[in-house]
Protein backbone atom coordinates (compact mmCIF):
# COMPACT_ATOMS: atom_id res chain seq x y z
CA UNK A 1 0.00 0.00 0.00
CA UNK A 2 1.81 3.11 -1.27
CA UNK A 3 -1.01 5.69 -1.10
CA UNK A 4 0.24 8.12 1.57
CA UNK A 5 -3.24 9.49 2.25
CA UNK A 6 -4.44 5.97 3.06
CA UNK A 7 -1.45 5.38 5.31
CA UNK A 8 -2.18 8.64 7.14
CA UNK A 9 -5.81 7.60 7.57
CA UNK A 10 -4.81 4.21 8.99
CA UNK A 11 -2.28 5.81 11.36
CA UNK A 12 -4.87 8.26 12.68
CA UNK A 13 -7.59 5.60 12.93
CA UNK A 14 -5.31 3.21 14.83
CA UNK A 15 -4.32 5.99 17.24
CA UNK A 16 -7.99 6.75 17.93
CA UNK A 17 -8.75 3.04 18.30
CA UNK A 18 -5.97 2.51 20.84
CA UNK A 19 -7.14 5.52 22.85
CA UNK A 20 -10.76 4.32 22.76
CA UNK A 21 -9.64 0.95 24.11
CA UNK A 22 -7.43 2.62 26.75
CA UNK A 23 -4.31 1.06 25.28
CA UNK A 24 -2.56 4.33 24.68
CA UNK A 25 -3.40 7.84 25.88
CA UNK A 26 -1.46 10.82 24.50
CA UNK A 27 0.84 8.39 22.70
CA UNK A 28 -0.15 8.51 19.02
CA UNK A 29 1.08 6.17 16.32
CA UNK A 30 4.16 7.79 14.86
CA UNK A 31 5.14 5.29 12.18
CA UNK A 32 3.41 2.64 10.15
CA UNK A 33 5.75 0.15 8.49
CA UNK A 34 4.43 -2.27 5.90
CA UNK A 35 5.39 -5.87 6.67
CA UNK A 36 3.44 -7.73 4.01
CA UNK A 37 0.14 -9.42 4.53
CA UNK A 38 -0.44 -12.17 2.04
CA UNK A 39 -2.81 -11.87 -0.91
CA UNK A 40 -5.86 -10.62 1.01
CA UNK A 41 -4.86 -7.94 3.54
CA UNK A 42 -2.14 -5.37 4.16
CA UNK A 43 -0.12 -5.76 7.37
CA UNK A 44 1.77 -3.12 9.32
CA UNK A 45 3.93 -2.62 12.37
CA UNK A 46 2.55 0.44 14.14
CA UNK A 47 4.93 2.22 16.52
CA UNK A 48 3.81 4.96 18.93
CA UNK A 49 5.84 8.00 19.89
CA UNK A 50 6.97 6.21 23.06
CA UNK A 51 8.16 3.19 21.08
CA UNK A 52 5.34 0.74 21.80
CA UNK A 53 4.58 -1.55 18.88
CA UNK A 54 1.34 -3.07 17.60
CA UNK A 55 0.39 -5.28 14.68
CA UNK A 56 -2.23 -3.89 12.30
CA UNK A 57 -4.00 -5.78 9.53
CA UNK A 58 -6.06 -3.61 7.17
CA UNK A 59 -8.36 -4.19 4.23
CA UNK A 60 -9.77 -1.54 1.94
CA UNK A 61 -13.29 -2.14 0.65
CA UNK A 62 -13.53 -3.02 -3.03
CA UNK A 63 -16.02 -4.33 -5.55
CA UNK A 64 -15.92 -7.82 -4.04
CA UNK A 65 -16.15 -6.84 -0.37
CA UNK A 66 -17.96 -3.96 1.32
CA UNK A 67 -16.85 -1.96 4.34
CA UNK A 68 -19.36 -3.80 6.54
CA UNK A 69 -18.00 -7.11 5.31
CA UNK A 70 -14.47 -5.94 6.15
CA UNK A 71 -15.60 -5.10 9.67
CA UNK A 72 -17.39 -8.42 10.08
CA UNK A 73 -14.33 -10.31 8.83
CA UNK A 74 -12.01 -8.69 11.37
CA UNK A 75 -14.52 -8.84 14.23
CA UNK A 76 -14.84 -12.60 13.61
CA UNK A 77 -11.07 -12.98 13.58
CA UNK A 78 -10.81 -11.05 16.86
CA UNK A 79 -13.41 -13.37 18.45
CA UNK A 80 -11.43 -16.35 17.21
CA UNK A 81 -8.21 -15.04 18.74
CA UNK A 82 -10.03 -14.38 22.02
CA UNK A 83 -11.33 -17.96 22.10
CA UNK A 84 -7.95 -19.49 21.27
CA UNK A 85 -6.13 -17.35 23.82
CA UNK A 86 -8.63 -18.27 26.54
CA UNK A 87 -7.52 -21.93 26.38
CA UNK A 88 -4.03 -20.94 27.60
CA UNK A 89 -2.52 -23.76 25.53
CA UNK A 90 -0.64 -22.12 22.65
CA UNK A 91 0.40 -18.52 22.14
CA UNK A 92 -1.69 -16.28 19.93
CA UNK A 93 -1.21 -12.51 19.51
CA UNK A 94 -3.37 -10.75 22.09
CA UNK A 95 -6.31 -9.21 20.23
CA UNK A 96 -6.99 -5.56 21.02
CA UNK A 97 -9.65 -4.03 18.78
CA UNK A 98 -11.26 -3.68 15.39
CA UNK A 99 -11.66 -0.26 13.82
CA UNK A 100 -13.16 1.20 10.68
CA UNK A 101 -11.70 3.25 7.86
CA UNK A 102 -13.52 5.44 5.38
CA UNK A 103 -13.52 2.57 2.91
CA UNK A 104 -12.49 -0.46 4.92
CA UNK A 105 -11.51 -1.77 8.34
CA UNK A 106 -8.56 -2.98 10.40
CA UNK A 107 -7.62 -5.30 13.26
CA UNK A 108 -5.10 -4.38 15.97
CA UNK A 109 -3.27 -6.99 18.02
CA UNK A 110 -0.19 -7.34 20.15
CA UNK A 111 2.98 -7.16 18.07
CA UNK A 112 4.93 -10.40 18.33
CA UNK A 113 8.41 -10.53 16.83
CA UNK A 114 8.34 -13.80 14.93
CA UNK A 115 10.94 -16.15 13.57
CA UNK A 116 10.73 -19.55 11.83
CA UNK A 117 9.32 -22.36 13.94
CA UNK A 118 11.92 -25.04 14.70
CA UNK A 119 10.49 -26.84 17.74
CA UNK A 120 8.05 -29.09 15.88
CA UNK A 121 7.55 -31.36 18.87
CA UNK A 122 6.42 -28.41 20.98
CA UNK A 123 4.02 -27.34 18.22
CA UNK A 124 2.42 -30.80 18.13
CA UNK A 125 2.09 -30.98 21.91
CA UNK A 126 0.55 -27.53 22.26
CA UNK A 127 -1.85 -28.12 19.38
CA UNK A 128 -3.05 -31.35 21.01
CA UNK A 129 -3.62 -29.49 24.27
CA UNK A 130 -5.60 -26.84 22.40
CA UNK A 131 -7.78 -29.55 20.90
CA UNK A 132 -8.24 -31.11 24.33
CA UNK A 133 -9.58 -27.89 25.86
CA UNK A 134 -13.14 -28.23 27.13
CA UNK A 135 -15.74 -25.74 25.92
CA UNK A 136 -18.70 -25.99 23.58
CA UNK A 137 -21.05 -28.97 23.42
CA UNK A 138 -21.98 -28.06 19.83
CA UNK A 139 -20.15 -27.73 16.53
CA UNK A 140 -19.76 -24.26 15.01
CA UNK A 141 -18.87 -20.83 16.34
CA UNK A 142 -20.56 -17.73 17.68
CA UNK A 143 -20.17 -15.94 14.31
CA UNK A 144 -19.45 -16.90 10.73
CA UNK A 145 -15.89 -16.10 9.68
CA UNK A 146 -13.62 -16.37 6.65
CA UNK A 147 -11.31 -19.04 5.27
CA UNK A 148 -8.97 -16.95 3.16
CA UNK A 149 -11.45 -14.49 1.70
CA UNK A 150 -14.20 -17.11 1.39
CA UNK A 151 -17.18 -16.85 3.71
CA UNK A 152 -17.17 -19.73 6.20
CA UNK A 153 -20.56 -20.60 7.74
CA UNK A 154 -20.49 -21.60 11.41
CA UNK A 155 -24.14 -22.18 12.34
CA UNK A 156 -24.33 -24.33 15.45
CA UNK A 157 -25.00 -28.04 14.94
CA UNK A 158 -25.44 -30.89 17.41
CA UNK A 159 -24.07 -33.41 14.93
CA UNK A 160 -20.58 -33.20 13.39
CA UNK A 161 -21.46 -35.03 10.18
CA UNK A 162 -24.29 -32.58 9.50
CA UNK A 163 -22.02 -29.63 10.22
CA UNK A 164 -19.37 -31.02 7.87
CA UNK A 165 -22.00 -31.71 5.21
CA UNK A 166 -23.14 -28.08 5.44
CA UNK A 167 -19.55 -26.85 5.06
CA UNK A 168 -18.81 -29.10 2.07
CA UNK A 169 -22.10 -28.26 0.34
CA UNK A 170 -21.28 -24.56 0.66
CA UNK A 171 -17.84 -24.97 -0.95
CA UNK A 172 -19.22 -27.26 -3.67
CA UNK A 173 -21.95 -24.72 -4.48
CA UNK A 174 -19.31 -22.01 -4.98
CA UNK A 175 -17.22 -24.32 -7.19
CA UNK A 176 -20.15 -25.09 -9.53
CA UNK A 177 -18.62 -28.43 -10.48
CA UNK A 178 -20.15 -30.36 -13.36
CA UNK A 179 -19.84 -33.82 -14.86
CA UNK A 180 -17.62 -36.33 -13.10
CA UNK A 181 -16.46 -33.89 -10.40
CA UNK A 182 -20.08 -33.05 -9.48
CA UNK A 183 -20.93 -36.74 -9.34
CA UNK A 184 -18.03 -37.40 -6.98
CA UNK A 185 -19.14 -34.55 -4.71
CA UNK A 186 -22.67 -35.91 -4.53
CA UNK A 187 -21.40 -39.42 -3.83
CA UNK A 188 -19.21 -38.17 -0.98
CA UNK A 189 -22.08 -36.23 0.60
CA UNK A 190 -24.29 -39.31 0.35
CA UNK A 191 -21.70 -41.59 1.96
CA UNK A 192 -20.34 -39.09 4.50
CA UNK A 193 -21.79 -40.88 7.59
CA UNK A 194 -19.88 -44.05 6.66
CA UNK A 195 -16.57 -42.44 7.53
CA UNK A 196 -17.66 -41.68 11.09
CA UNK A 197 -19.28 -44.96 12.12
CA UNK A 198 -16.28 -46.06 14.17
CA UNK A 199 -15.52 -42.77 15.92
CA UNK A 200 -17.15 -40.50 18.50
CA UNK A 201 -16.58 -36.85 17.64
CA UNK A 202 -16.62 -34.29 20.45
CA UNK A 203 -16.22 -30.56 19.76
CA UNK A 204 -12.63 -29.28 19.84
CA UNK A 205 -11.60 -25.66 19.38
CA UNK A 206 -9.45 -25.50 16.27
CA UNK A 207 -7.50 -22.77 14.52
CA UNK A 208 -9.17 -23.69 11.24
CA UNK A 209 -6.54 -22.45 8.75
CA UNK A 210 -3.31 -23.78 10.20
CA UNK A 211 -0.95 -23.99 7.26
CA UNK A 212 2.74 -23.25 7.84
CA UNK A 213 2.30 -19.58 6.90
CA UNK A 214 -0.01 -19.07 9.88
CA UNK A 215 2.39 -20.21 12.57
CA UNK A 216 5.84 -19.18 13.72
CA UNK A 217 7.95 -18.94 16.88
CA UNK A 218 8.38 -16.01 19.24
CA UNK A 219 11.76 -14.82 20.48
CA UNK A 220 11.84 -17.56 23.12
CA UNK A 221 11.20 -20.24 20.51
CA UNK A 222 7.63 -20.93 21.63
CA UNK A 223 5.06 -21.61 18.87
CA UNK A 224 2.71 -18.78 17.88
CA UNK A 225 -0.40 -19.30 15.74
CA UNK A 226 -2.33 -16.47 14.07
CA UNK A 227 -4.75 -15.60 11.23
CA UNK A 228 -7.35 -18.11 12.47
CA UNK A 229 -10.65 -19.28 11.03
CA UNK A 230 -11.71 -20.57 14.43
CA UNK A 231 -14.59 -22.91 15.19
CA UNK A 232 -15.54 -25.88 17.35
CA UNK A 233 -15.11 -28.97 15.20
CA UNK A 234 -13.49 -32.38 14.88
CA UNK A 235 -9.86 -32.14 15.99
CA UNK A 236 -8.79 -34.16 12.93
CA UNK A 237 -10.05 -31.37 10.67
CA UNK A 238 -7.09 -29.23 11.79
CA UNK A 239 -4.68 -31.78 10.35
CA UNK A 240 -6.10 -31.63 6.82
CA UNK A 241 -4.60 -28.31 5.81
CA UNK A 242 -1.47 -28.97 7.88
CA UNK A 243 -0.74 -31.93 5.59
CA UNK A 244 -1.52 -30.14 2.33
CA UNK A 245 1.33 -27.68 1.95
CA UNK A 246 4.10 -29.08 4.12
CA UNK A 247 5.97 -27.16 6.79
CA UNK A 248 5.08 -29.54 9.63
CA UNK A 249 7.43 -32.44 10.28
CA UNK A 250 6.61 -35.99 11.31
CA UNK A 251 7.95 -35.02 14.74
CA UNK A 252 5.06 -32.55 15.05
CA UNK A 253 2.44 -35.14 14.14
CA UNK A 254 4.02 -37.81 16.34
CA UNK A 255 3.97 -35.47 19.34
CA UNK A 256 0.35 -34.60 18.59
CA UNK A 257 -0.78 -38.21 18.32
CA UNK A 258 1.10 -39.17 21.49
CA UNK A 259 -1.52 -37.03 23.27
CA UNK A 260 -4.48 -37.55 20.90
CA UNK A 261 -4.06 -40.96 19.26
CA UNK A 262 -5.38 -41.74 15.78
CA UNK A 263 -8.68 -43.62 15.67
CA UNK A 264 -10.08 -46.08 13.14
CA UNK A 265 -10.68 -44.49 9.73
CA UNK A 266 -8.34 -41.54 10.31
CA UNK A 267 -6.48 -41.84 7.00
CA UNK A 268 -9.68 -41.54 4.96
CA UNK A 269 -11.27 -38.82 7.07
CA UNK A 270 -8.22 -36.59 6.88
CA UNK A 271 -8.49 -36.70 3.08
CA UNK A 272 -12.01 -35.30 3.37
CA UNK A 273 -10.63 -32.50 5.52
CA UNK A 274 -7.92 -31.83 2.93
CA UNK A 275 -10.64 -31.77 0.27
CA UNK A 276 -12.44 -28.93 2.04
CA UNK A 277 -9.36 -26.74 1.73
CA UNK A 278 -8.54 -27.93 -1.79
CA UNK A 279 -12.01 -26.90 -3.00
CA UNK A 280 -11.66 -23.58 -1.19
CA UNK A 281 -8.35 -22.99 -2.97
CA UNK A 282 -10.04 -23.92 -6.26
CA UNK A 283 -12.71 -21.31 -5.50
CA UNK A 284 -10.11 -18.69 -4.59
CA UNK A 285 -7.35 -19.31 -7.11
CA UNK A 286 -8.80 -21.31 -9.98
CA UNK A 287 -8.55 -24.60 -11.82
CA UNK A 288 -4.96 -25.36 -10.82
CA UNK A 289 -6.42 -27.05 -7.75
CA UNK A 290 -9.00 -29.17 -9.63
CA UNK A 291 -6.70 -32.17 -9.99
CA UNK A 292 -5.95 -32.18 -6.29
XYZ file of C-alpha atoms in Angstrom:
292
model
C 0.000 0.000 0.000
C 1.807 3.106 -1.266
C -1.013 5.688 -1.096
C 0.235 8.118 1.573
C -3.243 9.488 2.247
C -4.444 5.972 3.056
C -1.451 5.378 5.313
C -2.184 8.635 7.141
C -5.815 7.598 7.571
C -4.808 4.212 8.987
C -2.280 5.813 11.355
C -4.875 8.257 12.683
C -7.588 5.597 12.929
C -5.305 3.206 14.826
C -4.322 5.993 17.243
C -7.989 6.748 17.930
C -8.751 3.042 18.298
C -5.975 2.515 20.845
C -7.138 5.519 22.850
C -10.757 4.323 22.760
C -9.641 0.952 24.115
C -7.435 2.621 26.749
C -4.314 1.060 25.283
C -2.555 4.333 24.684
C -3.397 7.844 25.882
C -1.461 10.818 24.500
C 0.836 8.385 22.700
C -0.148 8.506 19.017
C 1.078 6.171 16.322
C 4.165 7.788 14.858
C 5.145 5.288 12.175
C 3.407 2.635 10.153
C 5.749 0.148 8.486
C 4.433 -2.270 5.899
C 5.386 -5.868 6.670
C 3.441 -7.729 4.007
C 0.138 -9.423 4.532
C -0.440 -12.172 2.037
C -2.809 -11.873 -0.906
C -5.857 -10.620 1.006
C -4.862 -7.935 3.539
C -2.144 -5.373 4.163
C -0.124 -5.760 7.371
C 1.773 -3.122 9.323
C 3.935 -2.617 12.367
C 2.555 0.443 14.139
C 4.930 2.223 16.525
C 3.811 4.955 18.928
C 5.837 8.004 19.888
C 6.967 6.210 23.065
C 8.160 3.186 21.077
C 5.341 0.735 21.800
C 4.579 -1.554 18.877
C 1.341 -3.074 17.601
C 0.390 -5.283 14.684
C -2.234 -3.891 12.303
C -4.005 -5.776 9.530
C -6.059 -3.613 7.171
C -8.356 -4.189 4.230
C -9.765 -1.537 1.941
C -13.289 -2.135 0.652
C -13.530 -3.023 -3.028
C -16.025 -4.325 -5.547
C -15.918 -7.823 -4.041
C -16.150 -6.843 -0.368
C -17.962 -3.962 1.323
C -16.850 -1.956 4.342
C -19.360 -3.796 6.542
C -17.999 -7.108 5.309
C -14.465 -5.941 6.148
C -15.598 -5.099 9.667
C -17.391 -8.424 10.078
C -14.328 -10.314 8.826
C -12.006 -8.688 11.366
C -14.521 -8.843 14.226
C -14.843 -12.598 13.614
C -11.065 -12.981 13.581
C -10.812 -11.049 16.862
C -13.408 -13.365 18.450
C -11.432 -16.349 17.211
C -8.208 -15.037 18.740
C -10.026 -14.380 22.022
C -11.334 -17.956 22.098
C -7.946 -19.488 21.266
C -6.131 -17.348 23.823
C -8.630 -18.273 26.545
C -7.517 -21.925 26.380
C -4.031 -20.938 27.598
C -2.522 -23.759 25.526
C -0.636 -22.121 22.651
C 0.397 -18.521 22.136
C -1.693 -16.279 19.927
C -1.210 -12.513 19.508
C -3.370 -10.754 22.094
C -6.314 -9.210 20.228
C -6.989 -5.562 21.018
C -9.649 -4.029 18.783
C -11.262 -3.680 15.385
C -11.658 -0.260 13.815
C -13.157 1.203 10.682
C -11.700 3.246 7.857
C -13.523 5.436 5.376
C -13.519 2.571 2.909
C -12.489 -0.462 4.915
C -11.510 -1.769 8.339
C -8.561 -2.984 10.397
C -7.620 -5.299 13.259
C -5.100 -4.378 15.973
C -3.271 -6.994 18.024
C -0.193 -7.338 20.148
C 2.984 -7.155 18.071
C 4.931 -10.401 18.327
C 8.410 -10.530 16.833
C 8.341 -13.801 14.932
C 10.935 -16.153 13.566
C 10.733 -19.550 11.830
C 9.318 -22.361 13.945
C 11.917 -25.038 14.705
C 10.491 -26.842 17.736
C 8.054 -29.085 15.884
C 7.549 -31.364 18.871
C 6.418 -28.413 20.976
C 4.025 -27.341 18.216
C 2.423 -30.799 18.134
C 2.090 -30.978 21.913
C 0.545 -27.532 22.264
C -1.854 -28.123 19.383
C -3.048 -31.345 21.010
C -3.623 -29.488 24.273
C -5.596 -26.838 22.400
C -7.783 -29.553 20.899
C -8.239 -31.108 24.333
C -9.578 -27.894 25.865
C -13.139 -28.227 27.127
C -15.740 -25.743 25.925
C -18.700 -25.990 23.583
C -21.047 -28.971 23.419
C -21.982 -28.058 19.830
C -20.145 -27.727 16.528
C -19.763 -24.264 15.011
C -18.871 -20.834 16.340
C -20.556 -17.728 17.677
C -20.169 -15.941 14.314
C -19.446 -16.895 10.732
C -15.888 -16.104 9.682
C -13.616 -16.373 6.653
C -11.314 -19.036 5.269
C -8.969 -16.954 3.160
C -11.447 -14.492 1.704
C -14.204 -17.110 1.387
C -17.179 -16.845 3.711
C -17.170 -19.728 6.203
C -20.564 -20.600 7.742
C -20.488 -21.604 11.410
C -24.139 -22.176 12.337
C -24.331 -24.330 15.454
C -25.000 -28.037 14.937
C -25.438 -30.886 17.410
C -24.066 -33.413 14.931
C -20.579 -33.196 13.395
C -21.462 -35.025 10.178
C -24.294 -32.580 9.497
C -22.018 -29.627 10.220
C -19.368 -31.023 7.867
C -22.000 -31.705 5.212
C -23.137 -28.080 5.441
C -19.555 -26.853 5.061
C -18.809 -29.103 2.067
C -22.099 -28.259 0.338
C -21.275 -24.559 0.659
C -17.840 -24.972 -0.946
C -19.223 -27.265 -3.669
C -21.948 -24.715 -4.481
C -19.307 -22.015 -4.977
C -17.222 -24.319 -7.188
C -20.150 -25.090 -9.534
C -18.620 -28.430 -10.479
C -20.148 -30.361 -13.363
C -19.840 -33.817 -14.857
C -17.624 -36.334 -13.099
C -16.462 -33.894 -10.399
C -20.076 -33.055 -9.477
C -20.931 -36.736 -9.343
C -18.031 -37.400 -6.978
C -19.143 -34.550 -4.708
C -22.675 -35.909 -4.531
C -21.397 -39.420 -3.831
C -19.214 -38.175 -0.982
C -22.081 -36.234 0.600
C -24.288 -39.311 0.349
C -21.701 -41.588 1.958
C -20.345 -39.093 4.503
C -21.787 -40.881 7.587
C -19.880 -44.055 6.658
C -16.569 -42.442 7.529
C -17.664 -41.678 11.089
C -19.280 -44.962 12.120
C -16.285 -46.062 14.173
C -15.518 -42.768 15.921
C -17.155 -40.504 18.498
C -16.576 -36.852 17.635
C -16.619 -34.293 20.448
C -16.219 -30.558 19.763
C -12.631 -29.278 19.838
C -11.599 -25.664 19.382
C -9.454 -25.503 16.268
C -7.499 -22.771 14.524
C -9.169 -23.688 11.238
C -6.542 -22.452 8.752
C -3.310 -23.778 10.200
C -0.948 -23.988 7.264
C 2.737 -23.252 7.840
C 2.305 -19.585 6.901
C -0.010 -19.065 9.882
C 2.394 -20.210 12.569
C 5.843 -19.184 13.725
C 7.949 -18.939 16.882
C 8.378 -16.007 19.237
C 11.764 -14.822 20.482
C 11.835 -17.559 23.116
C 11.198 -20.243 20.505
C 7.627 -20.928 21.632
C 5.057 -21.610 18.872
C 2.711 -18.779 17.877
C -0.402 -19.296 15.743
C -2.329 -16.474 14.069
C -4.748 -15.598 11.227
C -7.348 -18.111 12.471
C -10.651 -19.281 11.025
C -11.705 -20.569 14.427
C -14.593 -22.907 15.189
C -15.539 -25.881 17.346
C -15.114 -28.971 15.204
C -13.493 -32.381 14.878
C -9.861 -32.144 15.989
C -8.786 -34.161 12.930
C -10.048 -31.368 10.674
C -7.088 -29.234 11.785
C -4.679 -31.785 10.350
C -6.101 -31.634 6.820
C -4.600 -28.313 5.813
C -1.472 -28.966 7.880
C -0.739 -31.933 5.594
C -1.523 -30.135 2.332
C 1.328 -27.682 1.947
C 4.104 -29.082 4.123
C 5.973 -27.162 6.792
C 5.080 -29.539 9.633
C 7.425 -32.441 10.279
C 6.611 -35.989 11.310
C 7.949 -35.025 14.737
C 5.059 -32.547 15.050
C 2.437 -35.135 14.144
C 4.021 -37.813 16.336
C 3.971 -35.471 19.340
C 0.348 -34.596 18.591
C -0.777 -38.209 18.324
C 1.103 -39.166 21.485
C -1.515 -37.028 23.266
C -4.482 -37.553 20.900
C -4.059 -40.965 19.255
C -5.382 -41.738 15.779
C -8.676 -43.622 15.674
C -10.085 -46.079 13.144
C -10.677 -44.488 9.729
C -8.338 -41.537 10.314
C -6.484 -41.842 6.995
C -9.682 -41.538 4.958
C -11.274 -38.819 7.068
C -8.216 -36.595 6.883
C -8.491 -36.703 3.079
C -12.014 -35.303 3.371
C -10.627 -32.498 5.523
C -7.919 -31.832 2.929
C -10.635 -31.765 0.273
C -12.442 -28.933 2.041
C -9.359 -26.739 1.731
C -8.536 -27.933 -1.786
C -12.007 -26.904 -3.000
C -11.661 -23.580 -1.195
C -8.351 -22.985 -2.974
C -10.036 -23.918 -6.261
C -12.711 -21.315 -5.497
C -10.109 -18.689 -4.591
C -7.354 -19.311 -7.113
C -8.804 -21.314 -9.982
C -8.554 -24.598 -11.819
C -4.963 -25.355 -10.823
C -6.424 -27.051 -7.749
C -8.998 -29.171 -9.632
C -6.696 -32.173 -9.994
C -5.953 -32.176 -6.290
